[in-house]
Amino acid sequence: MSASTAGDGTSAACGLGDFLRTRAQEAGLSTREIAQAFQQRVDREEARITAGAGGPADPVGGLSFSKSHLDRLFKGGAALPSLRFLRVFLEITSAGAGLHPQRHQALYREATELLTEARQLRARPTAQPQPQPQPQPPTTAAAVAALQTQLDLERANRTGDRLRRELSDTQALMGTLLQIIDALRDIITELDLDLSGMPRTAGRTVPRSLAERQRTDAVEYKAAAEAEFDRVDHRRRVLELLWDQAQGNLRRLAAHAEVGYLRPLPDLPPLPARGALSSGLNAEPALVDIATALGRVQEYNAAEEQKITELRRVLADNAPLAPDDELAILVDATRLSDPRARGAALRTVLASWAHHPSTRDTLLRLVHDDQSAIRHNAVWGLAAAWAGTPEARDAVAALAGDPEYDVRKTAALGLVHGWAGDHTARDALARLVQHEDPGVRHTMVQALVQGWGDDPVVRDCLITLTCDGEVLVRALAAECLVGGWPGDGAALAALRSLCGDVAESVRWIAVQGLARQGYTPATSLVTGNAILQAAELPDSYQELGTLPIVAALRQGIGFHEGITVLVGANGTGKTILLEALALSLQRTKFALPVDRLTQVSLDLASHLRISRNAQRTPYSCHCVNDRTYRAPDRRASGLENRLAYLRSLAESGGAPNRIVLIDEPLAYLHPKEEHGVFDAVSELADQGIQLIVASSQATWTALPAARVIEIDRSAQRVASFDPTKLPG
């Protein structure tokens, strides 16, 4: 026997799963085919019940055998199966493999031993590591509430099983009564033939007096059978209504958070099989037999109607809880030790009772939970449902500095959503602009500008961050000063200081902002040694409508002599501009595929005004896109092919005044691979090559030598808080 040697039930369950998978492989059956074989057995059982033969004590229909369940069982991830399941499973696989009965019995004994071992190991208490102290341990009320819900669910399940059996037996009884009614109808017809003097079908007659008495009895029995049929049919309709009610209870109870994470109750012994009325009647049944059968039907109906009364009482006890009682159970469940149960309970509470005072108190407690996902949902709930209240504001502000990015981002945006203009919320965010994590500083700046855009305190925070050690933070501070405080003396002084920043992107933002406000000449936007110095469109150009690249070109785009990166979302027109620039340099050697040219590119090139350096005539223009990287070596990765091509441009050397236009060089690369492209591009720039790059990635800002120009700044803004969408 391939018994598990591990000390826990999980390994033993995996051993049982491996055993069952091996049996399926020997039979050449997939999990889908095995599930279909189970379903065929269920269909045969239901056919027998419909025919009035009754059902087995442990029907296959009560087992779990779906394809997904079998897949989990093979991996040891499903609940341990029953002996009945093992018996049916091995009958299917042994038949498929053509095994001898003795071999089948040996496999069944081995499977039984594996199942027994797994059950014993799961029941054995295992040494658990010392739990970490919880700020608020589960209460007795929480445990009682969880167990109560579990018991209610178990009771609802078993009530549903009883109803299913009652419906099955009722349908079988209706079939038997229809047979009795048909038999009585035939008897009455034959007796009418006797009384009319016509010969019987079978050629046998009875005395007239006996025929009259039998006909009277047959008519009476037929009326009684029809009355009993109506009685059973009424009970069937009642059972169907009770079945709908039971299914509603099951769905309601199964939606509770803690149900899925508690151990199942032990199985009860199967209910005894209920004897059904005989479905076989003689070709010419005696009336006395029919009278006996009708007597049994009447007794059976009386007993079943008593059971209907009992089932109604059980279902009344299983009625839905009052809303406040259900909320109390869910609130207690948020104190359970299992984080999955706490999280599920919290989501259920937020979905239905977000504005209840008990929910507010629960959220204020859960913002201190040790699980980041629970803190995330708690801070969202406070901002969405309790905006404006001081207690919620203080709790949300405390999480703005949370170590988890999603939590602090939702907290910062939640303060903007619920407390924009509130000085306490503003001060909480302002304190975090000095946080050691640059990601926190970046998020706080975005939130402050959204909620307190014209506040001098926010301006002072931005001025402080113009000296930040991170390029991304300095660039964001410069953008916000340019857009939010035009003409402000302190903001202008900070922008002037940034004109000498070590990062080209920061210098460009500062110089561009000052030029647009008229504080520096527009010629300062042009780099003197660049081959292509600038590109612009006349205000009269309307062909491309509101495309973001057109708006940027109307203001003018100045190119750096080294690396210029046009950053924007897909569809902003970056690639169209690269193609138009290549067309303007068509007398040089360039490798732009002809089939990539579009009428839009041709039209833009015909209107584009390009400023060139008269001292540096371009020698060649290389256009690089995703198809250019496709090297013959198919074994090389995408990064290796790109780097190889870029290095080939650097190694060609010799020719001066070269321009390289690159479209999306970071596409499909992992963030860790981006630095390889940055190094290759920087190497080209060091050789005097001018590079103009189009990219949807803002990470180019981290490259100090690159001038990063945002084509569509709205695409780079932080997302706003959505009070209608629960995170995760």
PDB file of N, CA and C in Angstrom, residues 500-566:
ATOM      1  N   GLY A 500      18.593  74.406 -13.835  1.00  0.00           N
ATOM      2  CA  GLY A 500      19.936  73.843 -13.783  1.00  0.00           C
ATOM      3  C   GLY A 500      19.970  72.458 -13.180  1.00  0.00           C
ATOM      4  N   ASP A 501      18.824  71.762 -13.146  1.00  0.00           N
ATOM      5  CA  ASP A 501      18.763  70.427 -12.551  1.00  0.00           C
ATOM      6  C   ASP A 501      19.633  69.449 -13.335  1.00  0.00           C
ATOM      7  N   VAL A 502      20.132  68.428 -12.644  1.00  0.00           N
ATOM      8  CA  VAL A 502      21.000  67.446 -13.301  1.00  0.00           C
ATOM      9  C   VAL A 502      20.224  66.564 -14.266  1.00  0.00           C
ATOM     10  N   ALA A 503      18.908  66.451 -14.079  1.00  0.00           N
ATOM     11  CA  ALA A 503      18.087  65.601 -14.950  1.00  0.00           C
ATOM     12  C   ALA A 503      17.503  66.442 -16.075  1.00  0.00           C
ATOM     13  N   GLU A 504      17.691  66.004 -17.306  1.00  0.00           N
ATOM     14  CA  GLU A 504      17.212  66.744 -18.464  1.00  0.00           C
ATOM     15  C   GLU A 504      15.695  66.893 -18.440  1.00  0.00           C
ATOM     16  N   SER A 505      14.973  65.866 -17.992  1.00  0.00           N
ATOM     17  CA  SER A 505      13.506  65.945 -17.970  1.00  0.00           C
ATOM     18  C   SER A 505      13.034  67.052 -17.045  1.00  0.00           C
ATOM     19  N   VAL A 506      13.675  67.182 -15.878  1.00  0.00           N
ATOM     20  CA  VAL A 506      13.284  68.227 -14.930  1.00  0.00           C
ATOM     21  C   VAL A 506      13.618  69.601 -15.507  1.00  0.00           C
ATOM     22  N   ARG A 507      14.802  69.727 -16.104  1.00  0.00           N
ATOM     23  CA  ARG A 507      15.170  71.009 -16.719  1.00  0.00           C
ATOM     24  C   ARG A 507      14.169  71.395 -17.799  1.00  0.00           C
ATOM     25  N   TRP A 508      13.777  70.418 -18.616  1.00  0.00           N
ATOM     26  CA  TRP A 508      12.848  70.694 -19.711  1.00  0.00           C
ATOM     27  C   TRP A 508      11.501  71.183 -19.185  1.00  0.00           C
ATOM     28  N   ILE A 509      10.973  70.538 -18.142  1.00  0.00           N
ATOM     29  CA  ILE A 509       9.680  70.955 -17.583  1.00  0.00           C
ATOM     30  C   ILE A 509       9.767  72.386 -17.063  1.00  0.00           C
ATOM     31  N   ALA A 510      10.870  72.709 -16.360  1.00  0.00           N
ATOM     32  CA  ALA A 510      11.014  74.053 -15.792  1.00  0.00           C
ATOM     33  C   ALA A 510      11.159  75.105 -16.885  1.00  0.00           C
ATOM     34  N   VAL A 511      12.033  74.853 -17.860  1.00  0.00           N
ATOM     35  CA  VAL A 511      12.249  75.829 -18.935  1.00  0.00           C
ATOM     36  C   VAL A 511      10.983  76.007 -19.755  1.00  0.00           C
ATOM     37  N   GLN A 512      10.320  74.904 -20.065  1.00  0.00           N
ATOM     38  CA  GLN A 512       9.084  74.979 -20.846  1.00  0.00           C
ATOM     39  C   GLN A 512       8.012  75.769 -20.099  1.00  0.00           C
ATOM     40  N   GLY A 513       7.878  75.520 -18.795  1.00  0.00           N
ATOM     41  CA  GLY A 513       6.876  76.236 -18.013  1.00  0.00           C
ATOM     42  C   GLY A 513       7.151  77.723 -17.937  1.00  0.00           C
ATOM     43  N   LEU A 514       8.409  78.092 -17.738  1.00  0.00           N
ATOM     44  CA  LEU A 514       8.754  79.512 -17.678  1.00  0.00           C
ATOM     45  C   LEU A 514       8.549  80.188 -19.025  1.00  0.00           C
ATOM     46  N   ALA A 515       8.877  79.477 -20.109  1.00  0.00           N
ATOM     47  CA  ALA A 515       8.710  80.066 -21.438  1.00  0.00           C
ATOM     48  C   ALA A 515       7.240  80.305 -21.747  1.00  0.00           C
ATOM     49  N   ARG A 516       6.387  79.389 -21.373  1.00  0.00           N
ATOM     50  CA  ARG A 516       4.964  79.550 -21.665  1.00  0.00           C
ATOM     51  C   ARG A 516       4.355  80.685 -20.853  1.00  0.00           C
ATOM     52  N   GLN A 517       4.936  80.985 -19.706  1.00  0.00           N
ATOM     53  CA  GLN A 517       4.443  82.105 -18.904  1.00  0.00           C
ATOM     54  C   GLN A 517       5.127  83.417 -19.277  1.00  0.00           C
ATOM     55  N   GLY A 518       6.048  83.362 -20.257  1.00  0.00           N
ATOM     56  CA  GLY A 518       6.686  84.569 -20.745  1.00  0.00           C
ATOM     57  C   GLY A 518       7.865  85.041 -19.927  1.00  0.00           C
ATOM     58  N   TYR A 519       8.403  84.189 -19.057  1.00  0.00           N
ATOM     59  CA  TYR A 519       9.514  84.608 -18.205  1.00  0.00           C
ATOM     60  C   TYR A 519      10.871  84.256 -18.805  1.00  0.00           C
ATOM     61  N   THR A 520      10.896  83.415 -19.832  1.00  0.00           N
ATOM     62  CA  THR A 520      12.125  83.133 -20.577  1.00  0.00           C
ATOM     63  C   THR A 520      11.765  83.134 -22.049  1.00  0.00           C
ATOM     64  N   PRO A 521      12.700  83.462 -22.933  1.00  0.00           N
ATOM     65  CA  PRO A 521      12.379  83.472 -24.366  1.00  0.00           C
ATOM     66  C   PRO A 521      12.083  82.078 -24.883  1.00  0.00           C
ATOM     67  N   ALA A 522      11.244  82.009 -25.909  1.00  0.00           N
ATOM     68  CA  ALA A 522      10.876  80.719 -26.489  1.00  0.00           C
ATOM     69  C   ALA A 522      12.075  80.009 -27.080  1.00  0.00           C
ATOM     70  N   THR A 523      13.114  80.775 -27.461  1.00  0.00           N
ATOM     71  CA  THR A 523      14.301  80.132 -28.039  1.00  0.00           C
ATOM     72  C   THR A 523      15.023  79.266 -27.025  1.00  0.00           C
ATOM     73  N   SER A 524      14.722  79.445 -25.740  1.00  0.00           N
ATOM     74  CA  SER A 524      15.378  78.613 -24.732  1.00  0.00           C
ATOM     75  C   SER A 524      14.914  77.170 -24.806  1.00  0.00           C
ATOM     76  N   LEU A 525      13.804  76.928 -25.513  1.00  0.00           N
ATOM     77  CA  LEU A 525      13.313  75.563 -25.659  1.00  0.00           C
ATOM     78  C   LEU A 525      14.109  74.782 -26.695  1.00  0.00           C
ATOM     79  N   VAL A 526      14.935  75.454 -27.484  1.00  0.00           N
ATOM     80  CA  VAL A 526      15.671  74.802 -28.557  1.00  0.00           C
ATOM     81  C   VAL A 526      17.088  74.511 -28.084  1.00  0.00           C
ATOM     82  N   THR A 527      17.502  73.252 -28.240  1.00  0.00           N
ATOM     83  CA  THR A 527      18.866  72.870 -27.898  1.00  0.00           C
ATOM     84  C   THR A 527      19.768  73.171 -29.080  1.00  0.00           C
ATOM     85  N   GLY A 528      20.796  73.988 -28.864  1.00  0.00           N
ATOM     86  CA  GLY A 528      21.595  74.504 -29.969  1.00  0.00           C
ATOM     87  C   GLY A 528      22.295  73.451 -30.794  1.00  0.00           C
ATOM     88  N   ASN A 529      22.741  72.340 -30.214  1.00  0.00           N
ATOM     89  CA  ASN A 529      23.553  71.379 -30.951  1.00  0.00           C
ATOM     90  C   ASN A 529      22.744  70.217 -31.507  1.00  0.00           C
ATOM     91  N   ALA A 530      21.420  70.226 -31.350  1.00  0.00           N
ATOM     92  CA  ALA A 530      20.598  69.122 -31.850  1.00  0.00           C
ATOM     93  C   ALA A 530      20.504  69.177 -33.367  1.00  0.00           C
ATOM     94  N   ILE A 531      20.476  68.014 -34.014  1.00  0.00           N
ATOM     95  CA  ILE A 531      20.310  67.969 -35.472  1.00  0.00           C
ATOM     96  C   ILE A 531      18.895  68.431 -35.821  1.00  0.00           C
ATOM     97  N   LEU A 532      17.893  67.751 -35.245  1.00  0.00           N
ATOM     98  CA  LEU A 532      16.507  68.222 -35.320  1.00  0.00           C
ATOM     99  C   LEU A 532      16.251  68.998 -34.038  1.00  0.00           C
ATOM    100  N   GLN A 533      15.939  70.274 -34.147  1.00  0.00           N
ATOM    101  CA  GLN A 533      15.833  71.110 -32.956  1.00  0.00           C
ATOM    102  C   GLN A 533      14.403  71.220 -32.433  1.00  0.00           C
ATOM    103  N   ALA A 534      13.436  71.315 -33.308  1.00  0.00           N
ATOM    104  CA  ALA A 534      12.052  71.479 -32.852  1.00  0.00           C
ATOM    105  C   ALA A 534      11.102  71.116 -33.979  1.00  0.00           C
ATOM    106  N   ALA A 535       9.859  70.862 -33.593  1.00  0.00           N
ATOM    107  CA  ALA A 535       8.793  70.591 -34.559  1.00  0.00           C
ATOM    108  C   ALA A 535       7.521  71.249 -34.054  1.00  0.00           C
ATOM    109  N   GLU A 536       6.749  71.821 -34.987  1.00  0.00           N
ATOM    110  CA  GLU A 536       5.508  72.477 -34.596  1.00  0.00           C
ATOM    111  C   GLU A 536       4.516  72.441 -35.745  1.00  0.00           C
ATOM    112  N   LEU A 537       3.267  72.732 -35.417  1.00  0.00           N
ATOM    113  CA  LEU A 537       2.193  72.819 -36.398  1.00  0.00           C
ATOM    114  C   LEU A 537       1.544  74.188 -36.294  1.00  0.00           C
ATOM    115  N   PRO A 538       1.068  74.722 -37.405  1.00  0.00           N
ATOM    116  CA  PRO A 538       0.353  76.007 -37.335  1.00  0.00           C
ATOM    117  C   PRO A 538      -0.999  75.832 -36.640  1.00  0.00           C
ATOM    118  N   ASP A 539      -1.489  76.896 -36.036  1.00  0.00           N
ATOM    119  CA  ASP A 539      -2.783  76.837 -35.350  1.00  0.00           C
ATOM    120  C   ASP A 539      -3.918  76.508 -36.303  1.00  0.00           C
ATOM    121  N   SER A 540      -3.723  76.782 -37.582  1.00  0.00           N
ATOM    122  CA  SER A 540      -4.783  76.536 -38.568  1.00  0.00           C
ATOM    123  C   SER A 540      -4.934  75.061 -38.919  1.00  0.00           C
ATOM    124  N   TYR A 541      -3.988  74.234 -38.502  1.00  0.00           N
ATOM    125  CA  TYR A 541      -4.044  72.808 -38.855  1.00  0.00           C
ATOM    126  C   TYR A 541      -5.161  72.135 -38.047  1.00  0.00           C
ATOM    127  N   GLN A 542      -6.138  71.537 -38.737  1.00  0.00           N
ATOM    128  CA  GLN A 542      -7.296  70.948 -38.077  1.00  0.00           C
ATOM    129  C   GLN A 542      -7.546  69.498 -38.479  1.00  0.00           C
ATOM    130  N   GLU A 543      -6.706  68.936 -39.356  1.00  0.00           N
ATOM    131  CA  GLU A 543      -7.026  67.640 -39.945  1.00  0.00           C
ATOM    132  C   GLU A 543      -7.135  66.515 -38.910  1.00  0.00           C
ATOM    133  N   LEU A 544      -6.263  66.485 -37.913  1.00  0.00           N
ATOM    134  CA  LEU A 544      -6.273  65.391 -36.940  1.00  0.00           C
ATOM    135  C   LEU A 544      -7.083  65.726 -35.691  1.00  0.00           C
ATOM    136  N   GLY A 545      -7.836  66.805 -35.750  1.00  0.00           N
ATOM    137  CA  GLY A 545      -8.775  67.117 -34.677  1.00  0.00           C
ATOM    138  C   GLY A 545      -8.115  67.283 -33.324  1.00  0.00           C
ATOM    139  N   THR A 546      -8.623  66.526 -32.339  1.00  0.00           N
ATOM    140  CA  THR A 546      -8.168  66.681 -30.951  1.00  0.00           C
ATOM    141  C   THR A 546      -7.101  65.668 -30.563  1.00  0.00           C
ATOM    142  N   LEU A 547      -6.406  65.087 -31.532  1.00  0.00           N
ATOM    143  CA  LEU A 547      -5.356  64.127 -31.210  1.00  0.00           C
ATOM    144  C   LEU A 547      -4.309  64.812 -30.326  1.00  0.00           C
ATOM    145  N   PRO A 548      -3.923  64.222 -29.187  1.00  0.00           N
ATOM    146  CA  PRO A 548      -3.001  64.898 -28.253  1.00  0.00           C
ATOM    147  C   PRO A 548      -1.690  65.340 -28.891  1.00  0.00           C
ATOM    148  N   ILE A 549      -1.156  64.582 -29.851  1.00  0.00           N
ATOM    149  CA  ILE A 549       0.116  64.977 -30.456  1.00  0.00           C
ATOM    150  C   ILE A 549      -0.026  66.297 -31.209  1.00  0.00           C
ATOM    151  N   VAL A 550      -1.215  66.563 -31.771  1.00  0.00           N
ATOM    152  CA  VAL A 550      -1.444  67.817 -32.494  1.00  0.00           C
ATOM    153  C   VAL A 550      -1.425  68.992 -31.522  1.00  0.00           C
ATOM    154  N   ALA A 551      -2.069  68.828 -30.354  1.00  0.00           N
ATOM    155  CA  ALA A 551      -2.062  69.897 -29.354  1.00  0.00           C
ATOM    156  C   ALA A 551      -0.640  70.195 -28.890  1.00  0.00           C
ATOM    157  N   ALA A 552       0.175  69.144 -28.719  1.00  0.00           N
ATOM    158  CA  ALA A 552       1.559  69.354 -28.296  1.00  0.00           C
ATOM    159  C   ALA A 552       2.366  70.048 -29.384  1.00  0.00           C
ATOM    160  N   LEU A 553       2.135  69.693 -30.653  1.00  0.00           N
ATOM    161  CA  LEU A 553       2.886  70.302 -31.753  1.00  0.00           C
ATOM    162  C   LEU A 553       2.476  71.756 -31.976  1.00  0.00           C
ATOM    163  N   ARG A 554       1.250  72.110 -31.681  1.00  0.00           N
ATOM    164  CA  ARG A 554       0.854  73.516 -31.810  1.00  0.00           C
ATOM    165  C   ARG A 554       1.622  74.388 -30.825  1.00  0.00           C
ATOM    166  N   GLN A 555       1.953  73.834 -29.661  1.00  0.00           N
ATOM    167  CA  GLN A 555       2.758  74.574 -28.693  1.00  0.00           C
ATOM    168  C   GLN A 555       4.249  74.466 -29.002  1.00  0.00           C
ATOM    169  N   GLY A 556       4.612  73.464 -29.799  1.00  0.00           N
ATOM    170  CA  GLY A 556       6.003  73.269 -30.170  1.00  0.00           C
ATOM    171  C   GLY A 556       6.685  72.228 -29.307  1.00  0.00           C
ATOM    172  N   ILE A 557       7.397  71.313 -29.937  1.00  0.00           N
ATOM    173  CA  ILE A 557       8.159  70.280 -29.237  1.00  0.00           C
ATOM    174  C   ILE A 557       9.630  70.502 -29.550  1.00  0.00           C
ATOM    175  N   GLY A 558      10.431  70.722 -28.501  1.00  0.00           N
ATOM    176  CA  GLY A 558      11.864  70.908 -28.682  1.00  0.00           C
ATOM    177  C   GLY A 558      12.607  69.614 -28.432  1.00  0.00           C
ATOM    178  N   PHE A 559      13.498  69.231 -29.356  1.00  0.00           N
ATOM    179  CA  PHE A 559      14.221  67.970 -29.246  1.00  0.00           C
ATOM    180  C   PHE A 559      15.588  68.190 -28.608  1.00  0.00           C
ATOM    181  N   HIS A 560      15.962  67.258 -27.753  1.00  0.00           N
ATOM    182  CA  HIS A 560      17.273  67.307 -27.115  1.00  0.00           C
ATOM    183  C   HIS A 560      18.325  66.769 -28.079  1.00  0.00           C
ATOM    184  N   GLU A 561      19.558  67.235 -27.925  1.00  0.00           N
ATOM    185  CA  GLU A 561      20.614  66.773 -28.827  1.00  0.00           C
ATOM    186  C   GLU A 561      20.964  65.309 -28.588  1.00  0.00           C
ATOM    187  N   GLY A 562      20.597  64.789 -27.392  1.00  0.00           N
ATOM    188  CA  GLY A 562      20.861  63.388 -27.104  1.00  0.00           C
ATOM    189  C   GLY A 562      19.604  62.540 -27.227  1.00  0.00           C
ATOM    190  N   ILE A 563      18.851  62.442 -26.136  1.00  0.00           N
ATOM    191  CA  ILE A 563      17.683  61.554 -26.085  1.00  0.00           C
ATOM    192  C   ILE A 563      16.439  62.377 -25.782  1.00  0.00           C
ATOM    193  N   THR A 564      15.441  62.263 -26.643  1.00  0.00           N
ATOM    194  CA  THR A 564      14.118  62.849 -26.400  1.00  0.00           C
ATOM    195  C   THR A 564      13.109  61.711 -26.384  1.00  0.00           C
ATOM    196  N   VAL A 565      12.298  61.644 -25.334  1.00  0.00           N
ATOM    197  CA  VAL A 565      11.308  60.577 -25.201  1.00  0.00           C
ATOM    198  C   VAL A 565       9.917  61.204 -25.181  1.00  0.00           C
ATOM    199  N   LEU A 566       9.084  60.810 -26.130  1.00  0.00           N
ATOM    200  CA  LEU A 566       7.689  61.255 -26.187  1.00  0.00           C
ATOM    201  C   LEU A 566       6.842  60.206 -25.466  1.00  0.00           C
TER     202      LEU A 566
END
